[in-house]
XYZ file of C-alpha atoms in Angstrom:
487
model
C 174.427 114.823 49.517
C 174.223 112.392 46.536
C 171.883 114.074 44.019
C 171.758 111.078 41.664
C 170.668 108.744 44.461
C 167.949 111.168 45.584
C 166.675 111.514 41.991
C 166.284 107.721 41.702
C 164.453 107.554 45.041
C 162.071 110.363 44.016
C 161.344 108.659 40.673
C 160.608 105.415 42.511
C 158.183 107.172 44.880
C 156.437 108.846 41.937
C 156.119 105.472 40.213
C 154.248 103.963 43.171
C 151.983 107.008 43.273
C 151.173 106.368 39.607
C 150.164 102.794 40.415
C 147.897 104.075 43.173
C 146.165 106.491 40.807
C 145.671 103.713 38.248
C 144.240 101.376 40.905
C 141.912 104.145 42.064
C 140.158 104.108 38.687
C 139.132 100.495 39.377
C 137.656 101.118 42.839
C 133.865 100.849 42.611
C 132.789 99.926 46.160
C 134.030 99.193 49.689
C 134.843 95.553 48.838
C 137.204 96.757 46.096
C 138.779 99.301 48.474
C 139.090 96.968 51.482
C 139.819 93.508 50.012
C 140.476 94.075 46.262
C 137.126 92.553 45.330
C 138.253 89.017 46.364
C 140.048 88.631 43.046
C 143.811 88.221 43.633
C 145.735 85.245 42.168
C 148.147 83.124 44.218
C 151.322 85.022 43.313
C 149.830 88.336 44.471
C 148.499 86.826 47.714
C 152.027 85.498 48.406
C 153.712 88.820 47.655
C 151.247 90.894 49.641
C 151.423 88.640 52.749
C 155.219 88.536 52.492
C 155.328 92.320 51.963
C 153.214 93.095 55.004
C 155.664 91.368 57.328
C 158.854 92.456 55.555
C 159.108 95.976 56.960
C 161.565 98.329 58.597
C 162.228 95.985 61.520
C 163.147 93.114 59.151
C 165.792 95.165 57.350
C 167.123 97.261 60.249
C 165.863 95.780 63.526
C 166.127 91.983 63.251
C 169.737 91.889 61.899
C 171.062 94.017 64.767
C 169.220 91.877 67.363
C 170.717 88.790 65.680
C 174.272 90.187 65.826
C 173.812 91.005 69.514
C 172.128 87.811 70.724
C 172.020 85.137 68.019
C 168.992 83.252 66.697
C 167.397 83.049 70.138
C 167.094 86.841 70.295
C 164.924 86.911 67.174
C 162.426 84.162 68.039
C 159.630 86.751 67.991
C 160.417 88.034 64.518
C 161.016 86.516 61.972
C 160.274 83.034 63.393
C 157.091 83.900 65.298
C 155.867 86.300 62.619
C 156.458 83.845 59.783
C 154.836 80.947 61.615
C 151.836 83.194 62.233
C 151.165 83.257 58.484
C 151.707 79.494 58.270
C 149.166 78.913 61.073
C 146.730 81.306 59.395
C 146.996 79.222 56.243
C 146.655 75.914 58.051
C 143.853 76.673 60.506
C 142.125 79.988 59.756
C 142.236 81.021 56.072
C 139.702 78.594 54.594
C 137.232 78.890 57.491
C 137.292 82.705 57.438
C 137.204 82.939 53.639
C 134.025 80.895 53.469
C 132.264 83.377 55.746
C 132.604 86.167 53.138
C 133.326 88.932 55.676
C 134.771 92.394 55.092
C 136.771 92.618 58.353
C 137.923 90.341 61.150
C 135.607 92.343 63.444
C 132.635 91.034 61.458
C 133.466 87.543 62.724
C 133.310 88.674 66.355
C 129.892 90.256 65.715
C 128.482 87.142 64.031
C 129.836 84.801 66.683
C 129.492 86.825 69.899
C 127.479 90.008 69.244
C 128.140 93.725 68.836
C 129.792 94.315 72.234
C 132.607 91.840 71.597
C 132.900 93.122 68.007
C 133.470 96.715 69.151
C 135.891 95.828 71.949
C 138.031 93.443 69.875
C 138.033 95.901 66.951
C 139.273 98.671 69.265
C 142.064 96.407 70.554
C 143.066 95.549 66.973
C 142.994 99.196 65.862
C 145.115 100.350 68.818
C 147.650 97.605 68.172
C 148.479 99.188 64.807
C 149.778 102.418 66.332
C 153.128 100.925 67.300
C 153.530 98.961 64.081
C 152.807 101.875 61.738
C 154.876 104.187 63.965
C 157.870 101.878 63.429
C 157.528 102.257 59.661
C 157.074 106.044 59.830
C 160.112 106.313 62.120
C 162.135 104.345 59.584
C 160.951 106.568 56.730
C 162.160 109.616 58.658
C 165.537 107.960 59.209
C 165.856 107.038 55.512
C 165.234 110.589 54.272
C 167.523 111.991 56.957
C 170.358 109.708 55.785
C 169.639 110.251 52.070
C 169.940 114.027 52.429
C 172.969 113.734 54.734
C 171.045 115.461 57.538
C 169.667 118.303 55.400
C 166.166 116.933 55.983
C 165.351 116.378 59.649
C 163.951 113.042 60.809
C 160.602 114.723 61.583
C 160.315 116.210 58.082
C 161.381 112.853 56.637
C 158.506 111.217 58.502
C 156.054 113.719 57.034
C 157.357 113.372 53.456
C 157.511 109.579 53.663
C 154.054 109.217 55.161
C 152.530 111.507 52.514
C 154.138 109.412 49.775
C 152.384 106.308 51.134
C 149.129 107.969 52.133
C 148.294 109.398 48.708
C 148.256 106.090 46.828
C 146.458 104.222 49.623
C 143.714 106.873 49.867
C 143.197 106.784 46.098
C 143.605 103.077 45.370
C 142.855 101.260 48.626
C 143.887 97.618 48.960
C 144.025 97.205 45.191
C 146.814 99.807 45.099
C 148.483 98.134 48.085
C 148.413 94.723 46.368
C 149.876 95.998 43.091
C 152.556 98.141 44.722
C 153.427 95.236 47.047
C 153.891 92.992 43.999
C 156.308 95.428 42.343
C 158.042 96.469 45.594
C 158.735 92.851 46.565
C 160.433 92.235 43.211
C 162.614 95.311 43.860
C 163.284 94.182 47.447
C 164.225 90.579 46.670
C 166.503 91.501 43.749
C 168.043 94.485 45.543
C 168.874 92.733 48.823
C 170.080 89.563 47.041
C 172.563 91.541 44.913
C 173.719 93.511 47.971
C 174.223 90.261 49.929
C 176.532 88.939 47.200
C 178.425 92.239 47.062
C 178.681 92.364 50.875
C 180.132 88.851 51.037
C 182.718 89.865 48.453
C 183.700 92.911 50.538
C 184.054 90.682 53.622
C 186.328 88.214 51.830
C 183.716 85.620 50.887
C 180.589 84.024 52.368
C 182.778 81.569 54.278
C 184.373 84.406 56.243
C 180.938 85.748 57.194
C 179.633 82.325 58.278
C 182.833 81.659 60.247
C 182.265 84.960 62.081
C 178.744 83.820 62.968
C 180.084 80.540 64.328
C 182.843 82.311 66.262
C 180.301 84.574 67.962
C 177.989 81.584 68.636
C 175.120 83.304 66.801
C 173.510 79.960 65.946
C 172.380 79.505 69.544
C 168.594 79.246 69.525
C 167.242 77.899 72.803
C 167.420 79.817 76.109
C 169.127 78.830 79.365
C 167.180 75.988 81.037
C 165.679 78.091 83.827
C 161.975 78.705 84.435
C 162.159 82.466 83.804
C 164.304 82.206 80.669
C 162.078 79.533 79.126
C 158.935 81.522 79.992
C 160.399 84.701 78.448
C 161.369 82.753 75.313
C 157.832 81.318 74.965
C 156.257 84.707 75.640
C 158.344 86.328 72.902
C 157.596 83.511 70.429
C 153.837 83.560 71.005
C 153.512 87.360 70.868
C 153.665 87.549 67.072
C 152.985 83.881 66.345
C 149.478 84.073 67.844
C 148.992 87.795 68.522
C 149.256 88.596 64.801
C 146.550 86.124 63.781
C 143.540 88.294 64.780
C 144.824 91.246 62.725
C 142.907 93.017 59.979
C 145.888 93.219 57.605
C 146.334 89.417 57.738
C 142.581 88.970 57.298
C 142.551 91.327 54.279
C 145.149 89.190 52.530
C 143.139 86.037 53.186
C 139.899 87.608 51.954
C 141.462 89.253 48.873
C 142.296 85.861 47.335
C 140.191 84.574 44.433
C 139.218 81.414 46.362
C 139.728 79.608 49.676
C 142.514 77.341 48.350
C 144.482 80.356 47.127
C 144.003 82.081 50.490
C 145.337 79.050 52.350
C 148.332 78.403 50.098
C 149.200 82.096 49.759
C 149.442 82.610 53.536
C 151.579 79.506 54.090
C 154.008 80.182 51.229
C 154.226 83.845 52.260
C 155.105 82.828 55.838
C 157.837 80.366 54.883
C 159.240 82.835 52.334
C 159.392 85.556 54.972
C 161.371 83.429 57.438
C 163.784 82.322 54.711
C 164.425 85.760 53.185
C 164.728 87.504 56.582
C 168.164 85.848 56.786
C 169.407 87.971 53.870
C 169.585 91.307 55.780
C 171.059 89.370 58.745
C 173.817 88.116 56.451
C 174.418 91.662 55.131
C 174.783 93.095 58.658
C 177.125 90.269 59.629
C 179.157 91.140 56.547
C 179.193 94.741 57.764
C 180.627 93.559 61.084
C 183.320 91.621 59.200
C 184.214 94.726 57.145
C 183.706 97.509 59.726
C 184.688 95.624 62.883
C 184.002 97.316 66.230
C 182.347 100.330 64.576
C 179.518 98.117 63.293
C 179.185 96.384 66.667
C 179.021 99.742 68.443
C 176.293 100.904 66.050
C 174.398 97.632 66.540
C 174.496 98.197 70.281
C 173.783 101.922 70.450
C 172.049 102.983 67.211
C 171.292 99.753 65.364
C 168.877 101.374 62.907
C 171.891 103.006 61.209
C 174.103 99.919 60.824
C 173.001 98.947 57.321
C 172.646 102.494 55.915
C 176.101 103.425 57.270
C 177.648 100.284 55.759
C 175.999 100.795 52.365
C 176.749 104.520 52.122
C 180.335 104.166 53.315
C 181.517 101.036 51.538
C 179.445 100.492 48.382
C 179.191 102.146 44.950
C 176.216 104.206 43.759
C 174.430 101.290 42.065
C 174.419 99.311 45.328
C 173.158 102.376 47.191
C 170.287 102.769 44.707
C 169.417 99.086 45.055
C 169.565 99.270 48.850
C 167.360 102.308 49.270
C 164.955 100.961 46.661
C 164.720 97.709 48.632
C 164.481 99.474 51.996
C 161.767 101.871 50.823
C 159.923 98.898 49.281
C 159.964 97.102 52.626
C 158.820 100.130 54.605
C 156.170 101.349 52.172
C 154.630 97.907 51.670
C 154.201 97.441 55.420
C 153.084 100.975 56.206
C 150.472 100.998 53.418
C 148.943 97.762 54.686
C 148.981 98.848 58.315
C 147.376 102.198 57.523
C 144.516 100.603 55.592
C 143.734 97.760 58.017
C 142.673 99.784 61.093
C 140.779 102.192 58.833
C 138.508 99.484 57.414
C 138.026 97.996 60.893
C 136.979 101.347 62.338
C 134.426 102.142 59.627
C 132.970 98.636 59.344
C 132.902 97.656 63.020
C 132.621 100.907 64.979
C 131.365 103.768 62.810
C 128.569 101.647 61.298
C 127.342 100.904 64.840
C 127.222 104.630 65.568
C 125.716 105.536 62.169
C 123.662 102.574 60.926
C 122.195 102.688 57.455
C 125.243 104.178 55.714
C 125.269 103.590 51.962
C 128.226 101.861 50.330
C 129.358 105.171 48.845
C 129.226 106.853 52.268
C 131.296 104.010 53.741
C 133.909 104.431 51.001
C 134.181 108.171 51.708
C 134.345 107.450 55.452
C 137.194 104.955 54.919
C 139.243 107.527 53.008
C 138.653 110.273 55.603
C 139.476 107.872 58.473
C 142.636 106.824 56.657
C 143.891 110.408 56.611
C 142.967 111.011 60.270
C 144.656 107.773 61.417
C 147.782 108.645 59.406
C 148.164 111.989 61.185
C 147.558 110.330 64.583
C 150.344 107.872 63.796
C 152.603 110.721 62.677
C 152.094 112.528 66.001
C 152.672 109.257 67.890
C 155.877 108.555 65.901
C 157.314 112.011 66.562
C 156.464 111.729 70.275
C 158.199 108.329 70.528
C 161.361 109.246 68.633
C 164.260 107.266 70.021
C 162.220 104.135 70.738
C 163.820 101.209 68.850
C 161.875 100.008 65.805
C 161.954 96.348 66.895
C 160.413 97.188 70.282
C 157.681 99.329 68.684
C 156.645 96.374 66.526
C 156.828 93.632 69.170
C 154.825 95.641 71.713
C 152.040 96.176 69.185
C 150.910 92.537 69.174
C 150.646 91.911 72.902
C 147.225 93.551 73.160
C 145.721 91.368 70.409
C 147.364 88.264 71.881
C 145.677 88.735 75.266
C 142.385 90.240 74.031
C 141.476 88.924 70.587
C 143.227 85.624 69.812
C 141.347 83.312 72.197
C 137.823 84.491 71.172
C 138.792 84.027 67.507
C 140.325 80.548 67.846
C 137.661 79.205 70.202
C 134.900 80.845 68.176
C 136.022 78.926 65.083
C 136.852 75.581 66.689
C 134.788 75.210 69.912
C 131.023 75.050 69.566
C 130.472 75.600 73.298
C 132.214 79.025 73.250
C 129.699 81.693 74.327
C 129.486 85.471 74.375
C 129.970 85.402 78.143
C 133.071 83.278 77.657
C 134.458 85.784 75.151
C 133.788 88.687 77.541
C 135.458 86.844 80.434
C 138.418 86.007 78.182
C 138.918 89.607 77.008
C 138.746 91.186 80.436
C 140.777 88.487 82.223
C 143.493 88.624 79.546
C 143.820 92.400 79.614
C 143.595 92.694 83.419
C 146.366 90.155 84.036
C 148.522 91.584 81.234
C 148.258 95.094 82.714
C 149.054 93.725 86.185
C 152.460 92.666 84.834
C 153.363 96.162 83.589
C 156.571 97.437 85.245
C 154.631 100.524 86.366
C 152.240 98.257 88.317
C 154.267 95.316 89.691
C 157.660 93.625 89.336
C 156.069 90.318 88.253
C 157.125 90.929 84.652
C 160.776 90.475 85.655
C 160.113 86.803 86.407
C 157.330 85.918 83.948
C 156.226 87.594 80.674
C 153.013 89.568 81.080
C 151.691 88.654 77.625
C 152.004 84.921 78.387
C 150.260 85.413 81.736
C 147.536 87.356 79.935
C 147.120 84.591 77.341
C 146.738 81.962 80.080
C 144.167 84.180 81.834
C 142.306 84.662 78.539
C 142.141 80.885 78.010
C 140.908 80.397 81.568
C 138.327 83.160 81.146
C 136.944 81.572 77.964
C 136.619 78.139 79.576
C 135.118 79.385 82.847
C 132.872 81.968 81.219
C 131.497 79.460 78.714
C 131.236 76.315 80.846
C 130.266 77.649 84.287
C 126.818 79.040 83.278
C 126.099 75.813 81.373
C 127.151 73.719 84.375
C 125.071 75.836 86.763
C 122.027 75.573 84.471
C 122.389 71.793 84.204
C 122.854 71.492 87.971
C 119.775 73.659 88.623
C 117.685 71.534 86.282
C 119.020 68.363 87.923
C 118.173 69.630 91.439
C 114.740 70.859 90.327
C 114.006 67.470 88.804
C 114.811 65.670 92.069
C 112.809 68.130 94.166
C 109.661 67.712 92.089
C 107.070 65.400 93.745
C 106.845 62.003 92.054
C 103.421 60.440 91.432
């Protein structure tokens, strides 16, 4: 056990707690707690959007998938995830910002009514379980490795989650934004230095890039068969579109000081995420060059340990401190955002329907209590799903919002003829078809991705549900007009 390394990690965790306490002194109302009072400048909007996406799967999941299957294996994340933020900036940020809403669920209520608001909010809240669980699982792994097994993965999950929970409960999104800003500086510097050091260990960047070419890791597009193309599109669209109707993305848009900042911040954050996600991929490829078959075996069987094993076994203490600082920055920034987002959605869009007339102070207390309850639910879920790969936990989280919430949001903003009935048809058609493709239900998912089938059904449901009643009404009026006696 490296005592010096652990001391630095503990000091870093205490530092973020201090920021949370400081931010808590500036929280006056729910708007401050949920969206930082709509006051953040461009640089903080960029860092907080970038930080939300750059989590455990980016550092430990994506690189191993890349080493196994090349660029095509990571179409979902980082490419789909990064383009999600770009699309949010291009098509959604300004329109949503101008509506001055507290949550994405508020849009569904204004556009379609309370029923759609509650159902879409529930889908969004449930989608966070897998995402936050991935971060908690990674925290457990980090503390287990740091203590050389003295702390179990379960205890590591508890300690890590508490370290995040305290500053989020006290400081809300303001604490998240400030810690994200600092943690992204640590992450970018730490991983960049480690990438240079890794290349040196491997014999130079040229050796690493030659290894990538030798293994044909630059291959992006799938085999030209119907099933392979459909699976590729399904994976790409899962995070590209399924992440758009998410409260954490919405919070970053709404926390900006103006609509222009919201738009630019999301786009720059998205492009930055895609670009910098290649850094941990390069480091893992360097690990393969240095460690050979051992790294490949880890990537295949226990990929979450590839980078930590490489860093701990082949790098000096300074590099280890930088790595764990960067890794904890990535995990904590994502987990803090994904704990807060479902909490605000629940209080604003569900609890307020059950208990109307709550004062702003009561809502603030309710948000903090809900945050603690959701955190412990996620902890139980994470412990129950130990052994599930981090990348799969994250990718599965967005399928429900892709099939249930994306179409009502996009059509609600851009199609004036979208109706409440169309939204209801879209939600139920999307979910029903998606569930029908589950391996426990049918074998259809082996030939066509269920989330893509659900998205097509959701689109069809919106069109049919919105247009059919209008067409029937027009036809009835036309027939009635012809049946009326003429003078």
